[in-house]
Tab-separated table of C-alpha atoms and ligand atoms in Angstrom:
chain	number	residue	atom	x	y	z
A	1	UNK	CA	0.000	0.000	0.000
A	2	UNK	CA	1.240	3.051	-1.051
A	3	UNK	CA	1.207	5.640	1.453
A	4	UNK	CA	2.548	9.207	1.947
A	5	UNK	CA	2.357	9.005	5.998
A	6	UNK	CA	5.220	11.648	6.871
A	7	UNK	CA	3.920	15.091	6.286
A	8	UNK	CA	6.120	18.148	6.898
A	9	UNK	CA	5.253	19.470	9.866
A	10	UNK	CA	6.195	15.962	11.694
A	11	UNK	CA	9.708	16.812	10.775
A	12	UNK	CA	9.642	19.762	12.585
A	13	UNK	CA	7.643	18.281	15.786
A	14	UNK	CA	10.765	15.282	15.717
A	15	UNK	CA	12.808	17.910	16.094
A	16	UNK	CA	11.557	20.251	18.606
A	17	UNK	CA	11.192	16.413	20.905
A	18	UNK	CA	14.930	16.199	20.317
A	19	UNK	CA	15.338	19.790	21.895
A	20	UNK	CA	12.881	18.873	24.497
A	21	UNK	CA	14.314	15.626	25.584
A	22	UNK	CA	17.220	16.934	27.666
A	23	UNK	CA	14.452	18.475	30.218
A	24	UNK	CA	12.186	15.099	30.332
A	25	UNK	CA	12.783	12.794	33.512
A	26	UNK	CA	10.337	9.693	32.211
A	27	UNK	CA	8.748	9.049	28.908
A	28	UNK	CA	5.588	7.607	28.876
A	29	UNK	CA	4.599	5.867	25.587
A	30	UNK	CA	1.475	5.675	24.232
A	31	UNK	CA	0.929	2.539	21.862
A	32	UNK	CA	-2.497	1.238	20.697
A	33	UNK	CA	-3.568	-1.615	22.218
A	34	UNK	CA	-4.305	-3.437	18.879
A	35	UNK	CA	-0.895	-2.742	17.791
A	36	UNK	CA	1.564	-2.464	20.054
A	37	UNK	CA	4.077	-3.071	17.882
A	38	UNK	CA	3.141	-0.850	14.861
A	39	UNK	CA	2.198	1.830	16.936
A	40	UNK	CA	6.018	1.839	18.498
A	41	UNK	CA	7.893	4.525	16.834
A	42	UNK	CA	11.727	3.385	16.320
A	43	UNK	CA	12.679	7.422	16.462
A	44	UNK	CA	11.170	7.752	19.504
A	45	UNK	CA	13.051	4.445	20.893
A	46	UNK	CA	16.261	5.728	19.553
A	47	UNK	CA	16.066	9.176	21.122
A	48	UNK	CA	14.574	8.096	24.306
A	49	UNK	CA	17.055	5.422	25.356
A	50	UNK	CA	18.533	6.874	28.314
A	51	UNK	CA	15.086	7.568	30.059
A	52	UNK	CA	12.850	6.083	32.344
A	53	UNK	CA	10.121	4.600	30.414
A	54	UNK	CA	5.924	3.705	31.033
A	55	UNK	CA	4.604	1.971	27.867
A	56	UNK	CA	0.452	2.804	28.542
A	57	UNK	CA	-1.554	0.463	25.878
A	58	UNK	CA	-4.262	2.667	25.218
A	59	UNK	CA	-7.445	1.995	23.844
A	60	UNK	CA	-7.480	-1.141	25.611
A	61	UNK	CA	-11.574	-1.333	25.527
A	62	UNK	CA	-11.143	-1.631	21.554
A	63	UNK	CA	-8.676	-4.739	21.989
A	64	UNK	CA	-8.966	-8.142	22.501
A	65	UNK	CA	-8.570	-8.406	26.008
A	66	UNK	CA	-6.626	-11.687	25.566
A	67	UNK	CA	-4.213	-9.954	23.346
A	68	UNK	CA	-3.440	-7.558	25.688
A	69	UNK	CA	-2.706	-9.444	28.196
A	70	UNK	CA	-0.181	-11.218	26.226
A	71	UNK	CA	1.099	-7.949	25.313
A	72	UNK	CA	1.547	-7.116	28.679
A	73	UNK	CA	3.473	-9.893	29.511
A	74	UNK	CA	5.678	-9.306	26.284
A	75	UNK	CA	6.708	-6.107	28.066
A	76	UNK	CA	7.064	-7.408	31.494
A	77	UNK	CA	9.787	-9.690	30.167
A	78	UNK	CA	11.363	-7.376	28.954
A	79	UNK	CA	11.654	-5.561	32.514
A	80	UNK	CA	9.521	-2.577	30.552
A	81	UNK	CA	6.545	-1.143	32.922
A	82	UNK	CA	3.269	-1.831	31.278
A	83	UNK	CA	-0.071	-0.543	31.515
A	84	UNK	CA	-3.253	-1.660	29.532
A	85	UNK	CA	-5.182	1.686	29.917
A	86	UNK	CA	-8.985	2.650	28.573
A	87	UNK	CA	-8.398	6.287	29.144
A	88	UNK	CA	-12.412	6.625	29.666
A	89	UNK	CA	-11.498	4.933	32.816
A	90	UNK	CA	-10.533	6.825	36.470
A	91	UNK	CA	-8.998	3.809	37.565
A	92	UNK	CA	-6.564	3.399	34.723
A	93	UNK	CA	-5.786	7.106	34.204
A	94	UNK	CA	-4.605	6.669	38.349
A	95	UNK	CA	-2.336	3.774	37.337
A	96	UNK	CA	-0.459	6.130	34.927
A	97	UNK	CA	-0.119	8.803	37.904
A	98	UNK	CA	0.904	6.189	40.332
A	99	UNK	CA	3.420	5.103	37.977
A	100	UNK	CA	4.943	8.259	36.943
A	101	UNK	CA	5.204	9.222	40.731
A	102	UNK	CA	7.166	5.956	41.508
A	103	UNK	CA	9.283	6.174	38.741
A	104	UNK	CA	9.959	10.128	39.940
A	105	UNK	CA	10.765	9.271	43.348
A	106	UNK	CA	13.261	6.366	42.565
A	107	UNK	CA	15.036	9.078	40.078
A	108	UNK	CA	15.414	11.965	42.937
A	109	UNK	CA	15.566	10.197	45.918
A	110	UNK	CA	19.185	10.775	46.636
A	111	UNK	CA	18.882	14.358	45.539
A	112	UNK	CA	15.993	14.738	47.975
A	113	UNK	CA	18.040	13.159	50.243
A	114	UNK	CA	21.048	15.601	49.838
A	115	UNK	CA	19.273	18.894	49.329
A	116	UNK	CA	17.451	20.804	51.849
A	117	UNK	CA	14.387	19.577	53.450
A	118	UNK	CA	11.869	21.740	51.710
A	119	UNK	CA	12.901	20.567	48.413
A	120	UNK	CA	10.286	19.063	45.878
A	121	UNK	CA	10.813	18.026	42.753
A	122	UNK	CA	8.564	18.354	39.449
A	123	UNK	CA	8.912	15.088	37.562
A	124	UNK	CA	8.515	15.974	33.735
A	125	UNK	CA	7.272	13.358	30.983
A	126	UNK	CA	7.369	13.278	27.686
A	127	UNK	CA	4.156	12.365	26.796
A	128	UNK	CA	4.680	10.484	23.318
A	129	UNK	CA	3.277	8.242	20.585
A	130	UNK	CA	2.195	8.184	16.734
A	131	UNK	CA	-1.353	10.541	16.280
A	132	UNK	CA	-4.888	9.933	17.586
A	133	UNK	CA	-3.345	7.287	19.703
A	134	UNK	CA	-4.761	9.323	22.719
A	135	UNK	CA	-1.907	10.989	24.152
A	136	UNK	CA	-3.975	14.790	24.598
A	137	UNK	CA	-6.716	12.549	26.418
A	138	UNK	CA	-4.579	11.316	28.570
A	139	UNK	CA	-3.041	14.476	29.710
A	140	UNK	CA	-6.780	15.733	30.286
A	141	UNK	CA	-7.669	12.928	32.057
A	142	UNK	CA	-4.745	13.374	34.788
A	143	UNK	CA	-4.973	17.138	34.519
A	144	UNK	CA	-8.837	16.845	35.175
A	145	UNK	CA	-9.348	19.750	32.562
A	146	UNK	CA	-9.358	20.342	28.464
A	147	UNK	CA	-5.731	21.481	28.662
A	148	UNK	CA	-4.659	20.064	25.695
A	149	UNK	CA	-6.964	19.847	22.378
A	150	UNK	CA	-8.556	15.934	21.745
A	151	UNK	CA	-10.568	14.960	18.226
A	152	UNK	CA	-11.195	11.772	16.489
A	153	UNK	CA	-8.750	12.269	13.789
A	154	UNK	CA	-5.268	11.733	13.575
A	155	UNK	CA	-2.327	15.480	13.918
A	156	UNK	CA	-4.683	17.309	16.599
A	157	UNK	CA	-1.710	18.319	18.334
A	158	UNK	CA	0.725	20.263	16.247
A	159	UNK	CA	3.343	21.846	18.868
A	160	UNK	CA	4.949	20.950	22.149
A	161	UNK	CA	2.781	22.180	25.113
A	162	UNK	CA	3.619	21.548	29.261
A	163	UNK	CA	1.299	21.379	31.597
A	164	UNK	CA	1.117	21.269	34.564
A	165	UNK	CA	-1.309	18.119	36.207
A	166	UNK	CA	-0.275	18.097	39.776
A	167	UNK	CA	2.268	19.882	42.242
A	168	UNK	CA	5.013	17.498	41.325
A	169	UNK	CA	4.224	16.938	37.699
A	170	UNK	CA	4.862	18.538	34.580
A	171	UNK	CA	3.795	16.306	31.389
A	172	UNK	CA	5.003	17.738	27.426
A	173	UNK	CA	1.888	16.973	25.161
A	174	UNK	CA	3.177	16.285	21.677
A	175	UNK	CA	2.668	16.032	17.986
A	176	UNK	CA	1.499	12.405	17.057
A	177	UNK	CA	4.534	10.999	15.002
A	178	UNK	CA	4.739	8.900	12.598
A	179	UNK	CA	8.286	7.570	10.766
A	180	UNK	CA	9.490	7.903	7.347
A	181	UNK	CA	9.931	4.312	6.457
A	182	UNK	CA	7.324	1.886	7.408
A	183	UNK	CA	9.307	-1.675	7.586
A	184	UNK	CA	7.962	-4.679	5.844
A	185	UNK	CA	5.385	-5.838	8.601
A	186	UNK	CA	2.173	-4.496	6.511
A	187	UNK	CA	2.594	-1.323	9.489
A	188	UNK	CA	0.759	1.251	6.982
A	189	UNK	CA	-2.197	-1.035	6.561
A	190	UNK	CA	-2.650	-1.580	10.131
A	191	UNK	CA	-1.964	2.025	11.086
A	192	UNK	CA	-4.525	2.916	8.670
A	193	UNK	CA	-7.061	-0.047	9.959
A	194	UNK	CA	-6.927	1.584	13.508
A	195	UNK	CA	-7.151	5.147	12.269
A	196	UNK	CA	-3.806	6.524	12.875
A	197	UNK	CA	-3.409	7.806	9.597
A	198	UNK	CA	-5.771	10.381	7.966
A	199	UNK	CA	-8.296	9.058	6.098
A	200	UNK	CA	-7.880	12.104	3.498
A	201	UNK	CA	-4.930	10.424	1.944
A	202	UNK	CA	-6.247	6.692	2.156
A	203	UNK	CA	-7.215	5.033	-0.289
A	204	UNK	CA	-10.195	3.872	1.792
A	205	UNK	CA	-11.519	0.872	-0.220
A	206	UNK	CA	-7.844	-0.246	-0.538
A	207	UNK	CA	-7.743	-0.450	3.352
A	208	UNK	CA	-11.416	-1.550	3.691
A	209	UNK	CA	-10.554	-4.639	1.651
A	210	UNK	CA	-7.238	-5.479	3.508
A	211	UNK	CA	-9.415	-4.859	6.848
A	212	UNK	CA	-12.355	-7.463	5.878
A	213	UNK	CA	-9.379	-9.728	4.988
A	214	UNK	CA	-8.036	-9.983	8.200
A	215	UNK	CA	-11.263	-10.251	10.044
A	216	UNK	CA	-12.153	-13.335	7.945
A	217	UNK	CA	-8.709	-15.120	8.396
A	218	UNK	CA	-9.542	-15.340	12.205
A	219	UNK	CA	-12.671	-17.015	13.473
A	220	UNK	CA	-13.904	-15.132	16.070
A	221	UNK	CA	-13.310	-12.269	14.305
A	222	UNK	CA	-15.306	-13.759	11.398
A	223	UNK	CA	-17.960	-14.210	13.686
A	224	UNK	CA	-18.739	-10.988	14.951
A	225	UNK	CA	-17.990	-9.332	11.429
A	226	UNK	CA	-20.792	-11.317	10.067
A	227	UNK	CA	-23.073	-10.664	12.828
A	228	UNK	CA	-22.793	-6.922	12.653
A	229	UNK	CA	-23.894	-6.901	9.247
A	230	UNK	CA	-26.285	-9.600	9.995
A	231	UNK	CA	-24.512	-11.703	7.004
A	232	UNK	CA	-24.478	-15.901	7.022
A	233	UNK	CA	-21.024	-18.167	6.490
A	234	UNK	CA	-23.289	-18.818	2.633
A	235	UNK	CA	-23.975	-15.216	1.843
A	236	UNK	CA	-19.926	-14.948	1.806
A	237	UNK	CA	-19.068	-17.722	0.371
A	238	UNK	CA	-16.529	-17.548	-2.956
A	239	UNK	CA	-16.555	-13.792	-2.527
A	240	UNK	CA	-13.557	-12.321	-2.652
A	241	UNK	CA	-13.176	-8.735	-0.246
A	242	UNK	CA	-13.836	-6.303	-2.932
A	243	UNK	CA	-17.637	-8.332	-3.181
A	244	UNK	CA	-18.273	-8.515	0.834
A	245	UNK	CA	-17.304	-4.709	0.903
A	246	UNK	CA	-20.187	-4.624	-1.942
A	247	UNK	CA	-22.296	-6.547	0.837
A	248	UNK	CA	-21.746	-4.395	3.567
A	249	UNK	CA	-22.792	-1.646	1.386
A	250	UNK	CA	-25.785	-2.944	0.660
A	251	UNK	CA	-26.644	-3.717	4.317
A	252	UNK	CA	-25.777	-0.017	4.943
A	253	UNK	CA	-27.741	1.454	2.266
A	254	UNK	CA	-25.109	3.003	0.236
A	255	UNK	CA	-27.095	1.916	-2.643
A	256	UNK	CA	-26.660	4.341	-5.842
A	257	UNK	CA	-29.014	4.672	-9.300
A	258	UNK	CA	-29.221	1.457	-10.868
A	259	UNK	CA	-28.802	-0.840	-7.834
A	260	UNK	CA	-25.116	0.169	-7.704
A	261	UNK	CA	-23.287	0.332	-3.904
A	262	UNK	CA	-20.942	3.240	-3.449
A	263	UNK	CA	-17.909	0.807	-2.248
A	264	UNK	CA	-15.976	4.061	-1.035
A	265	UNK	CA	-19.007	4.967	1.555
A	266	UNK	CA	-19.432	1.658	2.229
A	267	UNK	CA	-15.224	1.315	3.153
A	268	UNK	CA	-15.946	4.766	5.134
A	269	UNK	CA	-18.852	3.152	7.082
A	270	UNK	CA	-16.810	0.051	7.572
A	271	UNK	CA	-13.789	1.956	8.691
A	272	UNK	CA	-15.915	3.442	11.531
A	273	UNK	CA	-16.891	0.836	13.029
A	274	UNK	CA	-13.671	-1.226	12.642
A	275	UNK	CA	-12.176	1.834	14.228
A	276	UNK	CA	-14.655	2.767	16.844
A	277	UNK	CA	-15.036	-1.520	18.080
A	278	UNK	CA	-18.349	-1.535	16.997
A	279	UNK	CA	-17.753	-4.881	15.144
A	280	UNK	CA	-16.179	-6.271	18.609
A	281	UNK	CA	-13.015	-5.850	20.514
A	282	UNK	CA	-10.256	-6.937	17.551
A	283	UNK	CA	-6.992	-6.890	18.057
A	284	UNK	CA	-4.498	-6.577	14.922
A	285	UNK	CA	-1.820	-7.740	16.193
A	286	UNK	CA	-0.501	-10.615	18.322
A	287	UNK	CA	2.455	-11.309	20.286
A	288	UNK	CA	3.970	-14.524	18.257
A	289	UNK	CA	3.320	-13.308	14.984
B	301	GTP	N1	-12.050	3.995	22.634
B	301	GTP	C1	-11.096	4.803	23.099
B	301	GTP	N2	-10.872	5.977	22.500
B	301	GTP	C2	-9.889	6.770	22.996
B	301	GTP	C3	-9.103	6.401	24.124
B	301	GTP	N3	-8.215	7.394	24.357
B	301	GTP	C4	-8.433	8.340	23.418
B	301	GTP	N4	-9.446	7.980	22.604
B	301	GTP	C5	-9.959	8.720	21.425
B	301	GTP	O1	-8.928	8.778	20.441
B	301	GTP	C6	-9.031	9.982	19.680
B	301	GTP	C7	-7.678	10.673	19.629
B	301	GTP	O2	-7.357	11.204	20.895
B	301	GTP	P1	-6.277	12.367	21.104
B	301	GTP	O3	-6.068	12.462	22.571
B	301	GTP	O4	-6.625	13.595	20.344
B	301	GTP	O5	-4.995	11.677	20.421
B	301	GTP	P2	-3.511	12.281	20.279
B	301	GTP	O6	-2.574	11.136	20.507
B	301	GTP	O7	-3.339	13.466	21.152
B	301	GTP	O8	-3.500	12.673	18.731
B	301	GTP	P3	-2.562	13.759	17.943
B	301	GTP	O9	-2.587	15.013	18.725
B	301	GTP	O10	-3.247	13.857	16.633
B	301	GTP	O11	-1.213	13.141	17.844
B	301	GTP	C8	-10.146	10.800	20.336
B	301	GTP	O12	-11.328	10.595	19.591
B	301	GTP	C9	-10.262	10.195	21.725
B	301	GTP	O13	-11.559	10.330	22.276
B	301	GTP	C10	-9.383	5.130	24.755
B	301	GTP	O14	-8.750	4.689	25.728
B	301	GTP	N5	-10.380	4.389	24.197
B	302	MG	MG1	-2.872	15.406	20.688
């Protein structure tokens, strides 16, 4: 799939995180549940190395909940700190805090323990992660206000902005990045599947196709794709994607003159509820493959 995912202005944002990173005491990460690993940015990794490091899994109530805990233990074994987070969720928003705070104290305790008694330190974080993964919720979540700008589609957030959530911390919303060279582990589609790409430059029934693909190759997935379009195992039969987008067309009534479907609303409409786990809690990819 040919896609142009790197647009200017994340140049630019790369680079101001660069600049930034010398002030950052912990990084948390923000990956999407469904795909841990294509939603792990390997510029990111490379200019974070040095730094303390909470990889949240957001959007955890979209995933299979299976898959995520495998994911979780993927990370554990890897002695990374993981959290499976539905940022909807008070609970889960605390787990972030709690973790940031630990991770703060172990880093200043022996300057606390050298400098004057009054002294308190302001843990900063690098809030980061490709776009519409949910980073700007998160940071409204924890700051209990709309500090930092949230929408359903993906480059929201086009410039470095602190704020402040609590006495002792300071967390850097950023730009949603993305990388310039998507390796060979069909990352575009997927990034595109979960709506971390803008639609505007998708070519949607491209993605729908690839999308309806997937679902069918795993059973359960099958399963609640036909149900939500109130389709049978027969009605699919011998059809290849292209056809069953054709299908869910009709059952949307995206019907045109002449008995026609409009396959691009139909990959829109499809896209949706992929995207917003209205066809079930799917997870695109899993730890051993
Ligand atoms: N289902 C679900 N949706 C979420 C969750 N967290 C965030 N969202 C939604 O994801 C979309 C993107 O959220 P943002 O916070 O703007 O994402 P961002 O990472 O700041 O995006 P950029 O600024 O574009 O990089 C919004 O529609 C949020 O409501 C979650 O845990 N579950
Ligand atoms: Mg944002």
């Amino acid at each position: 799939m040919n896609i142009n995912w790197y647009p200017g202005h994340m140049v630019k944002a790369q680079n101001d995180i660069k600049a930034a990173i010398k002030l950052i005491d912990i990084v948390v990460e923000v990956l999407d549940a469904r795909i841990p690993l294509s939603s792990c940015n390997p510029i990111i990794d490379e200019f974070t190395q040095d730094k303390q490091r909470i990889i949240v899994l957001n959007k955890s109530d979209l995933a299979d909940e299976q898959e995520t805990a495998n994911w979780i233990k993927y990370f554990e074994a890897k002695n990374m700190i993981c959290l499976a987070v539905n940022s909807a969720q008070s609970q889960d928003i605390k787990k972030i805090v709690t973790a940031i705070v630990k991770k703060g104290e172990e880093q200043y305790k022996e300057k606390v323990a050298n400098v004057s008694i009054d002294y308190k330190p302001i843990y900063r974080v690098l809030i980061a992660g490709i776009p519409n993964v949910g980073k700007s919720t998160i940071i409204n979540k924890i700051a209990k206000r709309n500090a930092a700008n949230v929408s359903n589609k993906p480059g929201v957030t086009v410039k470095n902005q602190w704020i402040r959530v609590q006495d002792n911390i300071d967390l850097l919303d950023t730009p949603g990045l993305l990388w310039p060279k998507l390796d060979d582990n069909n990352a575009g589609e997927k990034l595109a599947l979960t709506g971390n790409i803008k639609q505007e430059i998708l070519d949607l029934e491209g993605v729908a196709c690839v999308g309806i693909e997937y679902l069918l190759k795993v059973p359960k997935y099958k399963n609640m794709f036909l149900d939500n379009y109130k389709l049978n195992e027969e009605d699919i039969e011998n059809l290849d994607s292209y056809d069953i987008l054709e299908l869910v067309g009709r059952k949307r009534g995206c019907l045109v003159s002449g008995g026609n479907v409009n396959t691009e609303k139909a990959a829109k409409i499809f896209l949706d509820e992929l995207k917003a786990g209205k066809i079930g809690k799917i997870s695109l990819e899993y730890v051993n493959n």
